[in-house]
mmCIF file of C-alpha atoms and ligand atoms in Angstrom:
data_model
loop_
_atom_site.group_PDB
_atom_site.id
_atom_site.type_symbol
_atom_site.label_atom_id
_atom_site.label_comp_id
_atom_site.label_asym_id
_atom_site.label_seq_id
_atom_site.Cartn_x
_atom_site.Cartn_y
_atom_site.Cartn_z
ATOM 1 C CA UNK T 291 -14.012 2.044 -17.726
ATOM 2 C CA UNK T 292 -15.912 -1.124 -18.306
ATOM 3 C CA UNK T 293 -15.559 -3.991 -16.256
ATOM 4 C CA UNK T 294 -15.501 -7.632 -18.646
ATOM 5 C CA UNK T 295 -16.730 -9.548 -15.395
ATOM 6 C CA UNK T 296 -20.086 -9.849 -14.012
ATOM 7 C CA UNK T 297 -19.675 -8.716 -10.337
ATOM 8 C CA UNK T 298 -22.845 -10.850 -9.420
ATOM 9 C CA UNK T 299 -22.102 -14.320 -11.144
ATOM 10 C CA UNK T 300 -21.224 -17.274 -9.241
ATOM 11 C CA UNK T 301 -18.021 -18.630 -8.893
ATOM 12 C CA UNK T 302 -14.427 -17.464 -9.934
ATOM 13 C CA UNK T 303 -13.925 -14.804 -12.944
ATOM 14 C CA UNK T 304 -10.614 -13.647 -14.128
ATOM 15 C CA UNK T 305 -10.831 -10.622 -16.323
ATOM 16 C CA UNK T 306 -10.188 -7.068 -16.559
ATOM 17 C CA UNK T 307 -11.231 -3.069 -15.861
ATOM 18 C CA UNK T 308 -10.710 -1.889 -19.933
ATOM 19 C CA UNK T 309 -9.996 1.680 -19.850
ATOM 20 C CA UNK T 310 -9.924 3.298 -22.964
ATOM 21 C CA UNK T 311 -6.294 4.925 -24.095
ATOM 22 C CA UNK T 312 -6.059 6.140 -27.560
ATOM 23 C CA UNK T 313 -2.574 6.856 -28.016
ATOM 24 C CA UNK T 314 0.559 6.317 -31.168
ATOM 25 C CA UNK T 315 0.658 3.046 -30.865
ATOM 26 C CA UNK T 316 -2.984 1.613 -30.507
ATOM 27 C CA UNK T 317 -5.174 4.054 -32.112
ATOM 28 C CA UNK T 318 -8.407 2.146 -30.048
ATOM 29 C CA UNK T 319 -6.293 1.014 -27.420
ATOM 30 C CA UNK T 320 -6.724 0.353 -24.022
ATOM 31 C CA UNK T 321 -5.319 -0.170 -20.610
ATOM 32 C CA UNK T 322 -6.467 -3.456 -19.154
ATOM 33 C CA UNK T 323 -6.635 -3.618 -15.532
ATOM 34 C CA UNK T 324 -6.471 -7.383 -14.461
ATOM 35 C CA UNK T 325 -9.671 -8.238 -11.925
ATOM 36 C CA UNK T 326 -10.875 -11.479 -10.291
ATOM 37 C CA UNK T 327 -14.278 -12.046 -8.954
ATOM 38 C CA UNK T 328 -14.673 -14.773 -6.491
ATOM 39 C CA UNK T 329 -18.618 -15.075 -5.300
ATOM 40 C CA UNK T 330 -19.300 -17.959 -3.384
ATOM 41 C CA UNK T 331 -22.904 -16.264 -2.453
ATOM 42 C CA UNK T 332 -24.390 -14.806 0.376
ATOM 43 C CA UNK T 333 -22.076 -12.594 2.647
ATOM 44 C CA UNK T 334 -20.023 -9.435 2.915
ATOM 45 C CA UNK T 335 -17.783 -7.996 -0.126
ATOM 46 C CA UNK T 336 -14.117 -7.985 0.528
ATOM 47 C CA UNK T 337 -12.087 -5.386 -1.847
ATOM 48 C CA UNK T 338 -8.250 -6.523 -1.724
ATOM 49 C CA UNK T 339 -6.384 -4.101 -3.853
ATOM 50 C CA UNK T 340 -2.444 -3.483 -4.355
ATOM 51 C CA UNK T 341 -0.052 -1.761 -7.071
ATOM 52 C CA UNK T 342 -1.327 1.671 -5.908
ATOM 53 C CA UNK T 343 1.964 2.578 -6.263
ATOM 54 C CA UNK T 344 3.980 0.471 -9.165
ATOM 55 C CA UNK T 345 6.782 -0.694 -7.460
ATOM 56 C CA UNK T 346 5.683 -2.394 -4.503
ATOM 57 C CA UNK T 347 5.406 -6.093 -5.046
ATOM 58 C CA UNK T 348 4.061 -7.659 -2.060
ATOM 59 C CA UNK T 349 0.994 -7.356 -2.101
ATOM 60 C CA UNK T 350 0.806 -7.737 -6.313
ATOM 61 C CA UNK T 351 2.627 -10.984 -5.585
ATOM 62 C CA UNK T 352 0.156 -12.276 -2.269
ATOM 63 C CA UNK T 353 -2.848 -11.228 -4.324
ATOM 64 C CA UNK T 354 -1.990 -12.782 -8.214
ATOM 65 C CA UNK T 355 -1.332 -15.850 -5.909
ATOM 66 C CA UNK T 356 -4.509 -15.487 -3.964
ATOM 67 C CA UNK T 357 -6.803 -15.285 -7.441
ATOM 68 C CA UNK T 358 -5.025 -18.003 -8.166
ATOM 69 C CA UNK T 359 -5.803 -20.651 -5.825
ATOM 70 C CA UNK T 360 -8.567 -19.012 -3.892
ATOM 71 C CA UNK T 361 -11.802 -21.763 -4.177
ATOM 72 C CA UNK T 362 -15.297 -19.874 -4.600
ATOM 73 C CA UNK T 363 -16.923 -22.593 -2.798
ATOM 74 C CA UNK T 364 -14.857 -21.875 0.184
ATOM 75 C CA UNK T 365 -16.082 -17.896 0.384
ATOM 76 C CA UNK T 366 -18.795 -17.174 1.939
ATOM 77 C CA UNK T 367 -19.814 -13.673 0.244
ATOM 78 C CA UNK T 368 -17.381 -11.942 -2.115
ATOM 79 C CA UNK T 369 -14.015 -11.126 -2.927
ATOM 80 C CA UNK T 370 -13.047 -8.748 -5.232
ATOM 81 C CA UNK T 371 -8.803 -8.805 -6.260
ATOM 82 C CA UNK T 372 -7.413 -5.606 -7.813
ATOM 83 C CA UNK T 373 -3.645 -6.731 -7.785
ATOM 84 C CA UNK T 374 -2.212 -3.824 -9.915
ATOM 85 C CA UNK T 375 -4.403 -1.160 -9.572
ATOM 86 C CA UNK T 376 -2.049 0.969 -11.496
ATOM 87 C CA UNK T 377 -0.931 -1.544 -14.392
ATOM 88 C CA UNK T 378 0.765 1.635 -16.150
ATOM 89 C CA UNK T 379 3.273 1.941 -13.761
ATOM 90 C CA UNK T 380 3.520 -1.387 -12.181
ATOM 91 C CA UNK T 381 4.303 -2.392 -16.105
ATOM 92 C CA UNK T 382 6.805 0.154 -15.818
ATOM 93 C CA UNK T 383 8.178 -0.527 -12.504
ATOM 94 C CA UNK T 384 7.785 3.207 -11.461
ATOM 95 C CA UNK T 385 5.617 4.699 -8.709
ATOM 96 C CA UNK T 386 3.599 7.075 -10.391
ATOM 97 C CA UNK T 387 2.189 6.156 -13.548
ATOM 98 C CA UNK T 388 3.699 6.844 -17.198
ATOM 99 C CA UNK T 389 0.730 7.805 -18.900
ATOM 100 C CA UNK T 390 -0.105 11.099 -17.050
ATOM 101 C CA UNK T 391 2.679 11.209 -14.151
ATOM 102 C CA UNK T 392 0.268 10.895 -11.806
ATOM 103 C CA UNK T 393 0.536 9.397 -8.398
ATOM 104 C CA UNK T 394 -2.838 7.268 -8.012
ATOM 105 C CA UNK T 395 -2.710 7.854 -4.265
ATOM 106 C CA UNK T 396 -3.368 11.564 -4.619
ATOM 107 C CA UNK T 397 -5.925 10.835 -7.568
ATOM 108 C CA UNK T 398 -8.927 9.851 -5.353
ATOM 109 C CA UNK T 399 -12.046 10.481 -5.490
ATOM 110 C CA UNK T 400 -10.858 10.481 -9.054
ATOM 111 C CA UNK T 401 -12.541 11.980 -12.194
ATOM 112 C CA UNK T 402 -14.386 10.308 -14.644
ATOM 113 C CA UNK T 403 -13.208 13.458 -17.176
ATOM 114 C CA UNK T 404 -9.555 13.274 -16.044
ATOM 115 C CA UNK T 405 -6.806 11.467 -17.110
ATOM 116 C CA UNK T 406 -6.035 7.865 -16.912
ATOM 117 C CA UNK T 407 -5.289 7.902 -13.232
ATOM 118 C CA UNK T 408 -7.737 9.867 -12.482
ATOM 119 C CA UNK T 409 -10.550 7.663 -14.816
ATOM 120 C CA UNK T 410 -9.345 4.553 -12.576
ATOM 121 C CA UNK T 411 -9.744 6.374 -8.789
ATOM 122 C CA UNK T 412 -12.820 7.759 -10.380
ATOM 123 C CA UNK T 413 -14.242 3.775 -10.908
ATOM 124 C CA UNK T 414 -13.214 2.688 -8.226
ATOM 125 C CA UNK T 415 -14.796 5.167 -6.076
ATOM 126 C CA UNK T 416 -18.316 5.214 -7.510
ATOM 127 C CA UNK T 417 -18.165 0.788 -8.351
ATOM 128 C CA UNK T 418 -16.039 -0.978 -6.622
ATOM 129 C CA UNK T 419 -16.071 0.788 -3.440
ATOM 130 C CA UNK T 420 -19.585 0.537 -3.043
ATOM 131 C CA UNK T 421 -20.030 -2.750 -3.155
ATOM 132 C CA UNK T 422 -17.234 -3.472 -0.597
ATOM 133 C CA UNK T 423 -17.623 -3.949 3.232
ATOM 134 C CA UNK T 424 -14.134 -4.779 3.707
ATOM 135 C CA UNK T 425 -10.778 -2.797 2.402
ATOM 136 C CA UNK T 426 -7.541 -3.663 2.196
ATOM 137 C CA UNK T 427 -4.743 -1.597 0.472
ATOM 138 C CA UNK T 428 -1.212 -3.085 0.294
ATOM 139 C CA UNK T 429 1.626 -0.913 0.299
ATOM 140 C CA UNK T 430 5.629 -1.227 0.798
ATOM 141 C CA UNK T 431 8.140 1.644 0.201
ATOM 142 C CA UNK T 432 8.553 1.173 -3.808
ATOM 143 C CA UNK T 433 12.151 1.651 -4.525
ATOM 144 C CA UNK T 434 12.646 4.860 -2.588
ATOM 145 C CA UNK T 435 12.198 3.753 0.553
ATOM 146 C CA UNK T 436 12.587 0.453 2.881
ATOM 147 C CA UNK T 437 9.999 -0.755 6.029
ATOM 148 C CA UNK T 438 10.097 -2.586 9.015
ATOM 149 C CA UNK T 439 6.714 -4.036 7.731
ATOM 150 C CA UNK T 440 3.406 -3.229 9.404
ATOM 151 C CA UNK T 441 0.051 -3.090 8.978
ATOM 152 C CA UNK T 442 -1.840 -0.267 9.791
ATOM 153 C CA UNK T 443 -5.145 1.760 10.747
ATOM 154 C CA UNK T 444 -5.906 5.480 11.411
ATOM 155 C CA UNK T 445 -6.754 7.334 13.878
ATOM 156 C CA UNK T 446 -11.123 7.997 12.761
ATOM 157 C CA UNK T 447 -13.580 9.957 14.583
ATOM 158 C CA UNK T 448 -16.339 7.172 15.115
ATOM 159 C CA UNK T 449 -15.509 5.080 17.863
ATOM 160 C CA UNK T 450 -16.946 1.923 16.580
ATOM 161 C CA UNK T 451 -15.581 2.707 13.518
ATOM 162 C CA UNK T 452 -12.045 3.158 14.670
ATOM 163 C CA UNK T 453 -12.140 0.076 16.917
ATOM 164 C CA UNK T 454 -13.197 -1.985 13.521
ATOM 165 C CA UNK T 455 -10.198 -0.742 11.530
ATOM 166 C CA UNK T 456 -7.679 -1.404 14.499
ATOM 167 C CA UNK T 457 -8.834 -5.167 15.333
ATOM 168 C CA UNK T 458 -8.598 -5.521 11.517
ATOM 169 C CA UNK T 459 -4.720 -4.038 10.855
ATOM 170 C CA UNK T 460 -4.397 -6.692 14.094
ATOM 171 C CA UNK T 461 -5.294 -9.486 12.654
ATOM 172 C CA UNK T 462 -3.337 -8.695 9.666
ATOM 173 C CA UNK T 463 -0.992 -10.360 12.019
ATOM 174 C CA UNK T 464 2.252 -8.078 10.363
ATOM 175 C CA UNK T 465 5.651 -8.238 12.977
ATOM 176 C CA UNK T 466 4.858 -4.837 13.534
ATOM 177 C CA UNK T 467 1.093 -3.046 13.862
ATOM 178 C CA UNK T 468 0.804 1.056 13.347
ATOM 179 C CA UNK T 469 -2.457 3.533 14.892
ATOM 180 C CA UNK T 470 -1.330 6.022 12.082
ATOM 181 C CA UNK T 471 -3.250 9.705 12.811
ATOM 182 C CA UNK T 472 -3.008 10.993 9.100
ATOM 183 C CA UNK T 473 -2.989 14.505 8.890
ATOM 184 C CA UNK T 474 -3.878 15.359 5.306
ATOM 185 C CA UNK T 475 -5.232 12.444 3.505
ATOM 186 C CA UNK T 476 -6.180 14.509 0.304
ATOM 187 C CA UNK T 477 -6.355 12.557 -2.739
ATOM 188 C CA UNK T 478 -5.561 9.187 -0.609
ATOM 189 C CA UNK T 479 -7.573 6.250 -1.504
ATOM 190 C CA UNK T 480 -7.942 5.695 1.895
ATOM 191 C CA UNK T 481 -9.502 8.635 3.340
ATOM 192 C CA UNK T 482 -12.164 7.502 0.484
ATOM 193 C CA UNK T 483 -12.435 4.636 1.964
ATOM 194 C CA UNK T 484 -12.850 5.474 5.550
ATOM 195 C CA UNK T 485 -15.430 8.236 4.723
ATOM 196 C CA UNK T 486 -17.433 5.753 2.962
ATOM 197 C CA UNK T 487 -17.359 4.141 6.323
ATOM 198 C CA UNK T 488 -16.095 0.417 5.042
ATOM 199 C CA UNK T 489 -12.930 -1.072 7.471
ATOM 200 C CA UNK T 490 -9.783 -0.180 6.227
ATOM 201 C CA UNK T 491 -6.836 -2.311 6.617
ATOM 202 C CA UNK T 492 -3.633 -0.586 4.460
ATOM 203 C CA UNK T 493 0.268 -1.719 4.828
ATOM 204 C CA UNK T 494 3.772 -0.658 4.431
ATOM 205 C CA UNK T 495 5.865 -4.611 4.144
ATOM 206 C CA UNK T 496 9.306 -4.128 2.691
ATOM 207 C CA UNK T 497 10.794 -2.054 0.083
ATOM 208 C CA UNK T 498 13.772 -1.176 -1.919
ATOM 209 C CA UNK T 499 11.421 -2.134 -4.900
ATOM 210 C CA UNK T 500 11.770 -5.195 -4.565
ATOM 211 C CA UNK T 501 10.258 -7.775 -2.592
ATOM 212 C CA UNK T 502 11.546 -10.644 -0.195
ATOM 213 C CA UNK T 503 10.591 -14.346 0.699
ATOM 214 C CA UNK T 504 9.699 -13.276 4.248
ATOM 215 C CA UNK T 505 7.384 -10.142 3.240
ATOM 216 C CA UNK T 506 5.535 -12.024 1.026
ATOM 217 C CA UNK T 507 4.961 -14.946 3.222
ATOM 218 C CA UNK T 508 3.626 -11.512 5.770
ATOM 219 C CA UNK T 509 1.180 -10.461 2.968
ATOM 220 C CA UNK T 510 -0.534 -13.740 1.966
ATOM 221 C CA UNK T 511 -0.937 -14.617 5.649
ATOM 222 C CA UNK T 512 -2.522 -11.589 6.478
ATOM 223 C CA UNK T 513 -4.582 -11.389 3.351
ATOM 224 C CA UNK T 514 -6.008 -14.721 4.331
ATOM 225 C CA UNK T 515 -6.248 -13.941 7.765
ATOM 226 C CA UNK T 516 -8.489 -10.592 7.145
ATOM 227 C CA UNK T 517 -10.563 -13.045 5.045
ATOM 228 C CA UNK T 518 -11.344 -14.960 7.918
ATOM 229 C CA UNK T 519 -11.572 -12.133 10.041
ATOM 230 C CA UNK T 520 -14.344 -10.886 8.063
ATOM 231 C CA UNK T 521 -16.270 -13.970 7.636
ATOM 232 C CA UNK T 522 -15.096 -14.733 4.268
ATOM 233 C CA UNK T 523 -13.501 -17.765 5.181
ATOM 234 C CA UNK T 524 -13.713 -20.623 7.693
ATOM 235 C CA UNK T 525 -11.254 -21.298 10.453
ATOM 236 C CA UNK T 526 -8.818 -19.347 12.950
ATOM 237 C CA UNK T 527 -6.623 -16.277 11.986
ATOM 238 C CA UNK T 528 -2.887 -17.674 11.914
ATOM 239 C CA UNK T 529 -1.392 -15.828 15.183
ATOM 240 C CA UNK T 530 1.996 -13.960 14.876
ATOM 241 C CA UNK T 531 3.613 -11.974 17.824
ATOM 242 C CA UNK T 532 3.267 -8.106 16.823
ATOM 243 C CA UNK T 533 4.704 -5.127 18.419
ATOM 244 C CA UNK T 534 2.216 -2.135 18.440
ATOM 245 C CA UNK T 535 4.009 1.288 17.360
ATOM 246 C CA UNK T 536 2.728 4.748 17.261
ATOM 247 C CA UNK T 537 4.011 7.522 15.362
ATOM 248 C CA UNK T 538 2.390 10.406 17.090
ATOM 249 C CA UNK T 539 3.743 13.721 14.977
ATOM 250 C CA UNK T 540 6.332 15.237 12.571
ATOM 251 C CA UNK T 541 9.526 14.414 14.587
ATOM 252 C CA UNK T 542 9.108 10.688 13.777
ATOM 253 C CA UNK T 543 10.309 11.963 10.406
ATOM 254 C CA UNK T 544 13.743 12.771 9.089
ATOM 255 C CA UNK T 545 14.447 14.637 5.937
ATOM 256 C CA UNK T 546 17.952 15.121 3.956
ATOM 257 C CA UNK T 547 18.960 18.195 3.180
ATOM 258 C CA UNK T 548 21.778 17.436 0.832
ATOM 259 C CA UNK T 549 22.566 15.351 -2.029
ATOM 260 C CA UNK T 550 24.615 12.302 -1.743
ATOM 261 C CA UNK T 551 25.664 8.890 -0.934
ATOM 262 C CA UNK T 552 23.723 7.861 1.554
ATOM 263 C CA UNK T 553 25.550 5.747 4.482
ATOM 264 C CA UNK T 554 22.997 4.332 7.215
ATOM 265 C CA UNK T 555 24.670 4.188 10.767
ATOM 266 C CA UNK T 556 21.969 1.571 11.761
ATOM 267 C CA UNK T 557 19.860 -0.522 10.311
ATOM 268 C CA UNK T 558 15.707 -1.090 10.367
ATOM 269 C CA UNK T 559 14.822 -2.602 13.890
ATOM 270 C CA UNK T 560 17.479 -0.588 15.600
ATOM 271 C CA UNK T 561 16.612 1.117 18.814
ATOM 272 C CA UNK T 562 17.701 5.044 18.504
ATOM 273 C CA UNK T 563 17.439 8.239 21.284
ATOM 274 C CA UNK T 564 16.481 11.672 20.014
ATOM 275 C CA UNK T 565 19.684 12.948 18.388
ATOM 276 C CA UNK T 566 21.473 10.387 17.878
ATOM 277 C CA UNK T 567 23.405 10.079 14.256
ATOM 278 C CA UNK T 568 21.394 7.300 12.336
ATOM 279 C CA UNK T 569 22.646 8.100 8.792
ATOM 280 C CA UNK T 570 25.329 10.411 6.815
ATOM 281 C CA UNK T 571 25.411 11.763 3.528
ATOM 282 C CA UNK T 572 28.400 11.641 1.702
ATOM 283 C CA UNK T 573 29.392 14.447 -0.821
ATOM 284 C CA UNK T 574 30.257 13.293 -4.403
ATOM 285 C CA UNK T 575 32.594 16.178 -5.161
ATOM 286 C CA UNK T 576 35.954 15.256 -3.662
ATOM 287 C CA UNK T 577 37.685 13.739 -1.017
ATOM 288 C CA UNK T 578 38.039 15.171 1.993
ATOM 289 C CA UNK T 579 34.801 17.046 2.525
ATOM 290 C CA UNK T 580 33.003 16.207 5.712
ATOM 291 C CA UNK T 581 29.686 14.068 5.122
ATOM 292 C CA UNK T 582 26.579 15.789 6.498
ATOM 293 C CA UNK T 583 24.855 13.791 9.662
ATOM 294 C CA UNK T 584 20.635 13.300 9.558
ATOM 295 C CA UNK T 585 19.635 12.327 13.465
ATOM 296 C CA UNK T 586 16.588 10.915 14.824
ATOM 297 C CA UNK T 587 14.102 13.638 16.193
ATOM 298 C CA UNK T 588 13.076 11.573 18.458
ATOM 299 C CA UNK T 589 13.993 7.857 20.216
ATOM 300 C CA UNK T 590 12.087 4.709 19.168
ATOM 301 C CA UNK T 591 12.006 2.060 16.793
ATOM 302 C CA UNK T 592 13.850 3.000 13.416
ATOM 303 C CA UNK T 593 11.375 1.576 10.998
ATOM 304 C CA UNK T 594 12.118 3.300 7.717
ATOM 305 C CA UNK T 595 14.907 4.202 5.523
ATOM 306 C CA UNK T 596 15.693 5.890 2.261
ATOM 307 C CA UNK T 597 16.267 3.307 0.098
ATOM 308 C CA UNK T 598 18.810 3.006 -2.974
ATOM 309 C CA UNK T 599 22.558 4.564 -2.494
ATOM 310 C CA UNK T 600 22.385 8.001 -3.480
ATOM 311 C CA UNK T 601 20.055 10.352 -2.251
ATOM 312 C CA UNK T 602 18.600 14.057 -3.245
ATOM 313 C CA UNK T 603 17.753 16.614 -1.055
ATOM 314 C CA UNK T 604 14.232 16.638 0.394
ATOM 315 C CA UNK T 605 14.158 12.953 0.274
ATOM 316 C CA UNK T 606 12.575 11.260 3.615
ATOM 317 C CA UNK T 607 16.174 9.760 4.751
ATOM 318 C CA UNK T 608 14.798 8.223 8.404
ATOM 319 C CA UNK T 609 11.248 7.385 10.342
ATOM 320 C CA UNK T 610 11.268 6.362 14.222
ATOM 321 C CA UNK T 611 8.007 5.107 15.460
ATOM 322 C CA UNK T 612 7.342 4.753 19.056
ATOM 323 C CA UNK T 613 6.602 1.021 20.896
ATOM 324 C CA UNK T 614 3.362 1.035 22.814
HETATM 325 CA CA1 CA G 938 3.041 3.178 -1.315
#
């Protein structure tokens, strides 16, 4: 992978991570990985990064705008933009990418031998990460599923460490705010991250592959407002009332066992007890046949939803967090 921007130059630098891909069409071909640089000198290194997963467009959308118009001689350090981290598939609109099927956010640390996905985690684990004191990785739920959006730090063994992600998720200023404890973060850019010991700020804001004026507005608000909340920027965060949720274990999570049409019973924000019917699947074979009900394992906020019509079994149909 070679970067065609100097990391250390002063001012604003739009170019790209070239990754060689040999392939039918483009015998020396490559994949080209947009990057911006903006250094307005001394200070920390801020690494904003989104299009982990293809089809999530928030955060492409808040960052593309925020290379854009951001001014190096209002920074005070460094920011470095990654808006599509996986161009393959945000090209393609999928999740995963195209290239080698792989889902980038169970790539990391990556492999500098691997394939494509692999070859980006792999530079951005050994370069970019590095140089970053500051992380934030934007997420929504890509076409498969839908958010009540949050932003969001985990549950980390250093105290001062774990205080430092939370205020930062907080100032992210999202409607909602998530202490997530992640249980197997293998292959996760963000347990990279967090082992590396840099503050992690990551985000689930919409969904349904698609995004929508008031996400957006969500993302570039809180991308600024991190900025300032690291010292990259003068003036105040921009305040927003947020409702702090936890989702302490497995039960916040319901999972269809049957194909079908899927017909939601409430919608995202809804309060729901433990039990209660918050979706049914519809069978596709005839009339007549009884749909099958999914329930909430346990009461809360219902935050997340399977997304488009029909669903498979296996898919995650329902998540309940709980308000702290
Ligand atoms: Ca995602």
């Amino acid at each position: 992978m070679t970067p065609t921007v100097a990391f250390d130059a002063p001012g604003k630098h739009h170019g790209f991570l070239r990754l060689p891909h040999s392939r039918n069409d483009s015998a020396w071909g490559h994949v080209m990985l947009p990057i911006c640089v903006v250094n307005g000198g001394a200070g920390p290194t801020a690494l904003l990064v989104a299009g982990n997963h293809g089809d999530e467009y928030e955060g492409m959308i808040a960052l593309h705008d925020l290379a854009l118009s951001l001014d190096p001689g209002l920074v005070a350090g460094r920011v470095i933009i990654v808006p599509q981290l996986n161009t393959p598939a945000v090209r393609a609109g999928t999740r995963v990418s195209p290239i080698d099927g792989v889902n980038m956010n169970r790539a990391f640390p990556g492999n500098a031998r691997g394939t494509a996905t692999a070859k980006i985690a792999d530079y951005l684990t050994r370069h970019l990460l590095p140089m970053a004191d500051l992380v934030l990785d934007i997420h929504s739920g890509g076409k498969t599923l839908d958010f009540l959006p949050f932003a969001a730090s985990h549950v980390l063994p250093d105290p001062a460490h774990d205080a430092a992600c939370a205020a930062a998720a907080l100032t992210f200023a999202a409607p909602y705010t998530v202490k997530m404890l992640e249980i197997d973060d293998t292959g996760m850019f963000d347990g990279v991250v967090e082992r590396l010991g840099k503050v992690l700020v990551t985000t689930e804001l919409g969904g349904a592959g698609m995004a929508r004026a008031e996400t957006v507005a969500i993302a570039k608000r809180g991308v600024r407002n991190l900025l300032i909340h690291g010292g990259l920027l003068e003036g105040r965060p921009e305040v927003s009332p947020t409702t702090m949720l936890d989702m302490p274990d497995g039960d916040c999570f319901t999972f269809a066992e049957s194909a079908g049409m899927f017909e939601p019973l409430v919608d995202l924000g809804a309060t729901v007890s433990a039990g209660q019917p918050v979706a049914r699947i519809w069978p596709l074979d005839a009339t007549g046949l009884a749909p099958t009900h999914l329930t909430a394992g346990r009461t809360g906020l219902f935050v997340a939803r399977h997304a488009p019509g029909l669903v498979q079994a296996g898919d995650c149909a329902a998540v309940v967090a709980v308000p702290l």
